[in-house]
Amino acid sequence: MSMSSSPPRAASRQDLTLAALTWVAAFGLMLRLDGVVELANLALLLVLAAAVAGWWLSVWASLLSSALAVLAFAWLFVPPRLSFAVEHHPHALLLFSMLSLCSISALLMGRSRRQTAQARLMGARAEQLRAFSDSLRDVHAPQSLAPLLHQALDALRPEPVQLLVLKNRLPPRNDPEAGLWLGPAADADQATGLWLCLREGRAFGPGTGRHQDLKAWYLPLRGRHASHGAALLHLPAGGQEKEAEQGLRAHAQSLCDQMGLALERQATEQTAQKARDEASGQATRNALLAAISHDYRTPLACIMGAASSLLEQDARLDARQRQRLAATILEETEALRRMTDNSLQLARLDAPGVSLKLDWESAEELVGTVLRRSRQRRAALSEAEPAAARLRARVEPDLPLLRCDAVLLSQLLDNLVDNALKYGAGSNIEILARRLPWPEPGPQQGQPRIVLSVRDRGPGVARAWQERIFDAFQRGAEAQSGRPDGSERRGAGVGLAACRAIAQAHGGEMRYRARAHGGASFECWLPLQASPPQAQEAVSP
């Protein structure tokens, strides 16, 4: 159904045929009942026919057909017959009453038809507004519905519609590149009018109270606080707004306002999301600074104390004391390096668009490198802090190559080994690499993955902390309680968070699993990729 407020359409051929058949049927019935019923009753049939025929005819056609029907009735049925003369005054009154009733019926039917057409038009416009509102509500980018708005406005007028929709913010000067243009190319005056309507947020044209001499409507896409576009609807020749077109302009403005509100809502959501991201980033930076200021203080104090002792009391220290102070400096420096590396990697991997240096690596070489490095560190510190824990590794034979960043995966395993040495209560620690099917339900269930895990037989992680242990700046109850000798367990709570970020950057997942007979298993599940033959040959002995 057309949304325009065009005048009522002329009667179609079908309408004329139905009206003619109505009159033929009425006069046929009156001829058949002639002499059987009284003249007044025959007149009622003519009035009924006029009311029925008026449904298909326009007002003027209905009035004309009713007048002709009354004349035909006077010719055929009113004495003297076959003449327009009237002998009795009651017959003249009857003819006058018939003509009056037929005229009133035609006017009422015409008015009813106009009201019905208007009701249908209002219903169609309301349905169009509802459907357009639903479309805007369900879409995340309202600009994508600009063609739909242009199509809806284009259906209101026979002339083409021009539409301007802002892409982002309103530029300080009129810039065609800042807007999305739909419809025929606007000339300089029309473009200037659209930008002016957009900036002022007010309608221009006949009936709007502004620039009444224009031959078009300029309608803004209004939000609550600003306009986000403008539409140009041309008026017919003469450029004057008719009374019937006032509702059309109001409907077009409602469509434009819905788009404007949707665009403003999108801009508000983007601003709010940006504010949330900035607040989250600021909170992360504040937490990182707080953790650094607290957890870096102790190792720095230890390093400074050991270095001061070596500098000031060198002559009074024996070789064993010097070695112990040097081992303290080495241990605290290593702790600082690890916390710094984890903090930097966590910040880098959480940033959008991070890229990894991927290559084909052997799981056996990765595990062996981490094992050798951990043993060397423990050996260097053995004089100051004997290591009761024993490190060992087990790698399943014939594992496929991993497409990974070797430096990051080595850091992941280093963090897990260091974590096990801190909280494993002196138990044996095992680095394990094997192939297992993915256990979680879903489309990937049962698909093989490589699992890199570090296991111990320590106290494990309390159930209340198992869901949060991989969050940044979170340390479990075991870490907060300190060592059995009363000394504090240092850490910023970023080691396991960095492990999870590294695993996710490789498309994998970090998981914690409590072992059946006590202890903890921290597992990195990595997806398998088909390695090229040359990569297999490069790592084969």
XYZ file of N, CA, C and O in Angstrom, residues 253-366:
456
model
N 8.906 12.600 9.239
C 9.742 13.055 10.338
C 9.897 11.981 11.410
O 10.968 11.838 12.013
N 8.837 11.194 11.649
C 8.931 10.109 12.631
C 9.942 9.051 12.184
O 10.723 8.537 13.001
N 9.931 8.705 10.898
C 10.915 7.755 10.380
C 12.334 8.294 10.552
O 13.243 7.571 10.988
N 12.515 9.576 10.227
C 13.843 10.178 10.372
C 14.282 10.210 11.836
O 15.452 9.945 12.156
N 13.355 10.518 12.741
C 13.701 10.590 14.157
C 14.077 9.222 14.711
O 14.953 9.115 15.581
N 13.423 8.177 14.243
C 13.797 6.838 14.697
C 15.227 6.510 14.307
O 15.993 5.961 15.103
N 15.592 6.845 13.072
C 16.975 6.628 12.654
C 17.934 7.488 13.461
O 19.009 7.034 13.876
N 17.562 8.741 13.711
C 18.422 9.611 14.500
C 18.642 9.094 15.912
O 19.766 9.121 16.430
N 17.585 8.606 16.549
C 17.731 8.048 17.898
C 18.611 6.804 17.890
O 19.401 6.583 18.812
N 18.459 5.968 16.856
C 19.289 4.770 16.771
C 20.760 5.133 16.585
O 21.655 4.536 17.207
N 21.040 6.123 15.739
C 22.423 6.557 15.541
C 22.995 7.163 16.814
O 24.162 6.932 17.152
N 22.191 7.922 17.541
C 22.667 8.495 18.796
C 22.903 7.412 19.838
O 23.872 7.477 20.609
N 22.021 6.410 19.865
C 22.226 5.304 20.805
C 23.526 4.561 20.496
O 24.274 4.185 21.406
N 23.804 4.360 19.203
C 25.048 3.690 18.838
C 26.254 4.525 19.267
O 27.231 3.980 19.813
N 26.198 5.845 19.020
C 27.307 6.705 19.425
C 27.497 6.687 20.946
O 28.632 6.650 21.446
N 26.393 6.666 21.676
C 26.477 6.611 23.142
C 27.085 5.292 23.603
O 27.924 5.259 24.517
N 26.667 4.187 22.978
C 27.223 2.883 23.348
C 28.715 2.811 23.039
O 29.488 2.252 23.824
N 29.121 3.378 21.908
C 30.544 3.377 21.578
C 31.341 4.209 22.573
O 32.437 3.800 22.997
N 30.790 5.363 22.956
C 31.474 6.190 23.944
C 31.558 5.490 25.296
O 32.602 5.519 25.968
N 30.455 4.838 25.683
C 30.458 4.116 26.959
C 31.444 2.954 26.928
O 32.159 2.700 27.909
N 31.498 2.220 25.794
C 32.433 1.107 25.693
C 33.871 1.602 25.740
O 34.741 0.974 26.376
N 34.133 2.723 25.083
C 35.480 3.294 25.134
C 35.844 3.700 26.550
O 36.976 3.471 27.009
N 34.870 4.280 27.257
C 35.126 4.667 28.650
C 35.377 3.447 29.518
O 36.260 3.452 30.389
N 34.594 2.367 29.269
C 34.816 1.137 30.045
C 36.188 0.544 29.751
O 36.876 0.064 30.662
N 36.584 0.556 28.472
C 37.911 0.022 28.131
C 39.019 0.844 28.786
O 40.004 0.281 29.306
N 38.856 2.166 28.749
C 39.861 3.015 29.382
C 39.896 2.792 30.891
O 40.978 2.748 31.494
N 38.708 2.645 31.497
C 38.673 2.401 32.943
C 39.296 1.060 33.288
O 40.030 0.926 34.277
N 39.004 0.034 32.443
C 39.595 -1.278 32.688
C 41.108 -1.233 32.543
O 41.849 -1.815 33.355
N 41.566 -0.542 31.473
C 43.013 -0.418 31.295
C 43.667 0.336 32.434
O 44.749 -0.039 32.902
N 42.995 1.390 32.903
C 43.538 2.149 34.019
C 43.558 1.316 35.295
O 44.525 1.375 36.069
N 42.500 0.518 35.500
C 42.470 -0.351 36.681
C 43.594 -1.384 36.614
O 44.242 -1.686 37.629
N 43.833 -1.939 35.408
C 44.920 -2.907 35.260
C 46.272 -2.259 35.539
O 47.137 -2.831 36.212
N 46.458 -1.045 34.996
C 47.720 -0.340 35.244
C 47.894 -0.023 36.728
O 48.996 -0.181 37.277
N 46.814 0.408 37.377
C 46.907 0.703 38.803
C 47.243 -0.547 39.614
O 48.063 -0.504 40.543
N 46.581 -1.676 39.255
C 46.869 -2.916 39.968
C 48.296 -3.373 39.735
O 48.976 -3.865 40.640
N 48.757 -3.215 38.485
C 50.128 -3.613 38.173
C 51.128 -2.756 38.932
O 52.111 -3.265 39.496
N 50.871 -1.440 38.967
C 51.776 -0.561 39.711
C 51.755 -0.876 41.205
O 52.800 -0.856 41.869
N 50.539 -1.159 41.722
C 50.454 -1.498 43.143
C 51.202 -2.790 43.438
O 51.925 -2.902 44.448
N 51.036 -3.795 42.541
C 51.744 -5.059 42.752
C 53.246 -4.873 42.652
O 54.025 -5.423 43.447
N 53.685 -4.079 41.671
C 55.116 -3.860 41.512
C 55.688 -3.119 42.721
O 56.751 -3.473 43.248
N 54.951 -2.074 43.153
C 55.463 -1.288 44.284
C 55.572 -2.125 45.553
O 56.451 -1.885 46.379
N 54.698 -3.132 45.692
C 54.739 -3.968 46.893
C 55.699 -5.137 46.739
O 56.557 -5.385 47.588
N 55.595 -5.871 45.628
C 56.332 -7.125 45.493
C 57.765 -6.916 45.015
O 58.592 -7.813 45.177
N 58.062 -5.762 44.432
C 59.439 -5.507 44.036
C 60.281 -4.978 45.202
O 61.509 -4.991 45.148
N 59.602 -4.505 46.234
C 60.323 -3.872 47.336
C 61.189 -4.872 48.092
O 62.363 -4.594 48.398
N 60.645 -6.072 48.345
C 61.392 -7.055 49.133
C 62.636 -7.561 48.413
O 63.727 -7.561 48.993
N 62.540 -8.033 47.139
C 63.777 -8.481 46.493
C 64.801 -7.367 46.313
O 66.006 -7.609 46.411
N 64.336 -6.135 46.061
C 65.286 -5.037 45.939
C 65.997 -4.783 47.269
O 67.211 -4.498 47.294
N 65.253 -4.886 48.361
C 65.880 -4.705 49.676
C 66.900 -5.807 49.948
O 67.991 -5.546 50.489
N 66.569 -7.056 49.559
C 67.513 -8.161 49.749
C 68.771 -7.961 48.906
O 69.895 -8.194 49.374
N 68.582 -7.557 47.658
C 69.742 -7.325 46.789
C 70.616 -6.207 47.352
O 71.857 -6.305 47.398
N 69.955 -5.129 47.800
C 70.723 -4.007 48.344
C 71.461 -4.410 49.612
O 72.635 -4.052 49.815
N 70.798 -5.195 50.472
C 71.460 -5.620 51.710
C 72.652 -6.524 51.442
O 73.721 -6.365 52.045
N 72.472 -7.514 50.501
C 73.577 -8.418 50.191
C 74.720 -7.671 49.522
O 75.905 -7.905 49.834
N 74.400 -6.766 48.603
C 75.460 -6.013 47.933
C 76.178 -5.095 48.910
O 77.417 -4.943 48.841
N 75.463 -4.475 49.852
C 76.103 -3.609 50.846
C 77.043 -4.403 51.746
O 78.130 -3.945 52.087
N 76.581 -5.613 52.110
C 77.442 -6.465 52.943
C 78.715 -6.830 52.208
O 79.813 -6.807 52.786
N 78.611 -7.191 50.939
C 79.808 -7.526 50.165
C 80.737 -6.329 50.020
O 81.968 -6.469 50.038
N 80.167 -5.126 49.883
C 80.976 -3.946 49.672
C 81.641 -3.474 50.968
O 82.816 -3.109 50.980
N 80.900 -3.461 52.068
C 81.397 -2.869 53.302
C 82.149 -3.860 54.190
O 83.011 -3.476 54.980
N 81.782 -5.168 54.116
C 82.388 -6.145 55.023
C 83.157 -7.224 54.269
O 83.280 -8.351 54.722
N 83.668 -6.873 53.094
C 84.334 -7.868 52.271
C 85.530 -8.506 53.004
O 85.760 -9.711 52.903
N 86.296 -7.692 53.754
C 87.507 -8.216 54.418
C 87.168 -9.163 55.558
O 87.978 -10.048 55.901
N 86.000 -9.025 56.142
C 85.643 -9.857 57.300
C 84.811 -11.065 56.929
O 84.406 -11.830 57.795
N 84.476 -11.237 55.654
C 83.644 -12.364 55.225
C 84.518 -13.476 54.695
O 85.522 -13.238 54.000
N 84.139 -14.722 55.046
C 84.858 -15.860 54.476
C 84.219 -16.229 53.129
O 83.228 -15.648 52.694
N 84.780 -17.228 52.482
C 84.325 -17.609 51.134
C 82.882 -18.107 51.153
O 82.094 -17.842 50.230
N 82.521 -18.847 52.187
C 81.160 -19.383 52.260
C 80.132 -18.269 52.408
O 79.061 -18.292 51.770
N 80.459 -17.260 53.220
C 79.539 -16.135 53.405
C 79.389 -15.317 52.113
O 78.305 -14.872 51.754
N 80.543 -15.102 51.409
C 80.459 -14.378 50.138
C 79.583 -15.127 49.139
O 78.784 -14.526 48.399
N 79.764 -16.467 49.098
C 78.969 -17.251 48.143
C 77.486 -17.170 48.484
O 76.628 -17.087 47.594
N 77.184 -17.179 49.774
C 75.776 -17.109 50.165
C 75.171 -15.762 49.795
O 74.039 -15.683 49.295
N 75.915 -14.670 49.999
C 75.408 -13.346 49.622
C 75.254 -13.227 48.110
O 74.270 -12.654 47.619
N 76.227 -13.765 47.371
C 76.117 -13.727 45.907
C 74.915 -14.539 45.423
O 74.212 -14.147 44.481
N 74.670 -15.700 46.068
C 73.509 -16.511 45.691
C 72.206 -15.780 46.002
O 71.216 -15.878 45.254
N 72.190 -15.023 47.094
C 71.002 -14.233 47.423
C 70.740 -13.185 46.347
O 69.595 -12.986 45.908
N 71.817 -12.513 45.931
C 71.649 -11.511 44.861
C 71.139 -12.174 43.593
O 70.239 -11.657 42.912
N 71.709 -13.332 43.259
C 71.281 -14.030 42.042
C 69.823 -14.467 42.135
O 69.042 -14.304 41.178
N 69.420 -15.005 43.286
C 68.047 -15.483 43.442
C 67.046 -14.334 43.359
O 66.025 -14.429 42.662
N 67.337 -13.234 44.055
C 66.401 -12.120 44.050
C 66.359 -11.439 42.676
O 65.301 -10.969 42.229
N 67.502 -11.401 42.010
C 67.514 -10.839 40.661
C 66.688 -11.693 39.712
O 65.950 -11.180 38.854
N 66.812 -13.020 39.858
C 66.014 -13.919 39.025
C 64.523 -13.746 39.308
O 63.685 -13.773 38.379
N 64.154 -13.550 40.577
C 62.758 -13.323 40.913
C 62.250 -12.018 40.284
O 61.134 -11.958 39.742
N 63.072 -10.971 40.337
C 62.687 -9.711 39.702
C 62.536 -9.874 38.195
O 61.597 -9.341 37.586
N 63.487 -10.593 37.587
C 63.410 -10.796 36.134
C 62.148 -11.547 35.752
O 61.461 -11.206 34.785
N 61.804 -12.560 36.541
C 60.621 -13.351 36.216
C 59.345 -12.518 36.358
O 58.451 -12.570 35.496
N 59.244 -11.753 37.439
C 58.055 -10.915 37.612
C 57.964 -9.861 36.515
O 56.878 -9.571 36.002
N 59.110 -9.299 36.126
C 59.099 -8.291 35.053
C 58.665 -8.912 33.727
O 57.830 -8.355 33.001
N 59.241 -10.075 33.388
C 58.880 -10.736 32.128
C 57.402 -11.099 32.094
O 56.723 -10.900 31.079
N 56.885 -11.632 33.192
C 55.476 -12.016 33.228
C 54.565 -10.796 33.092
O 53.551 -10.836 32.378
N 54.917 -9.695 33.767
C 54.087 -8.489 33.681
C 54.091 -7.926 32.263
O 53.047 -7.538 31.730
N 55.270 -7.901 31.643
C 55.349 -7.374 30.281
C 54.602 -8.260 29.291
O 53.899 -7.771 28.399
N 54.765 -9.576 29.420
C 54.064 -10.477 28.500
C 52.556 -10.411 28.704
O 51.791 -10.464 27.729
N 52.118 -10.284 29.951
C 50.683 -10.190 30.215
C 50.113 -8.932 29.579
O 49.044 -8.959 28.942
N 50.828 -7.809 29.715
C 50.348 -6.564 29.105
C 50.379 -6.647 27.585
O 49.483 -6.160 26.897
N 51.399 -7.283 27.018
C 51.513 -7.360 25.556
C 50.477 -8.292 24.963
O 49.847 -7.976 23.944
N 50.275 -9.452 25.566
C 49.352 -10.430 24.995
C 47.901 -10.032 25.176
O 47.039 -10.508 24.427
N 47.597 -9.193 26.159
C 46.230 -8.723 26.325
C 45.884 -7.588 25.375
O 44.710 -7.231 25.225
N 46.888 -7.017 24.709
C 46.624 -5.927 23.766
C 46.047 -6.497 22.473
O 46.390 -7.609 22.057
N 45.143 -5.753 21.798
C 44.566 -6.251 20.548
C 45.598 -6.272 19.424
O 46.501 -5.446 19.365
N 45.447 -7.245 18.522
C 46.298 -7.310 17.334
C 47.706 -7.788 17.596
O 48.615 -7.496 16.820
N 47.920 -8.529 18.701
C 49.268 -9.014 18.986
C 49.650 -10.104 17.987
O 48.817 -10.898 17.552
N 50.903 -10.122 17.588
C 51.395 -11.122 16.643
C 52.521 -11.908 17.298
O 53.358 -11.351 18.024
N 52.549 -13.216 17.044
C 53.547 -14.109 17.617
C 54.566 -14.515 16.553
O 54.262 -14.535 15.359
N 55.769 -14.840 16.992
C 56.804 -15.362 16.100
C 56.681 -16.882 16.073
O 57.313 -17.592 16.873
N 55.844 -17.368 15.183
C 55.525 -18.794 15.151
C 56.517 -19.550 14.291
O 56.959 -19.072 13.248
N 56.848 -20.750 14.757
C 57.704 -21.662 13.993
C 57.387 -23.079 14.454
O 56.709 -23.291 15.466
N 57.865 -24.037 13.691
C 57.638 -25.441 14.062
C 58.680 -25.859 15.092
O 59.882 -25.775 14.834
N 58.213 -26.268 16.259
C 59.088 -26.618 17.371
C 58.777 -28.022 17.873
O 57.640 -28.500 17.768
N 59.797 -28.659 18.430
C 59.636 -29.988 19.000
C 59.294 -29.869 20.481
O 59.957 -29.128 21.226
N 58.287 -30.572 20.919
C 57.908 -30.544 22.332
C 59.031 -31.096 23.202
O 59.258 -30.621 24.322
N 59.765 -32.072 22.696
C 60.869 -32.651 23.463
C 61.963 -31.616 23.712
O 62.511 -31.537 24.821
N 62.274 -30.798 22.693
C 63.298 -29.775 22.874
C 62.833 -28.683 23.838
O 63.619 -28.173 24.641
N 61.572 -28.296 23.740
C 61.051 -27.294 24.666
C 61.146 -27.761 26.109
O 61.618 -27.027 26.992
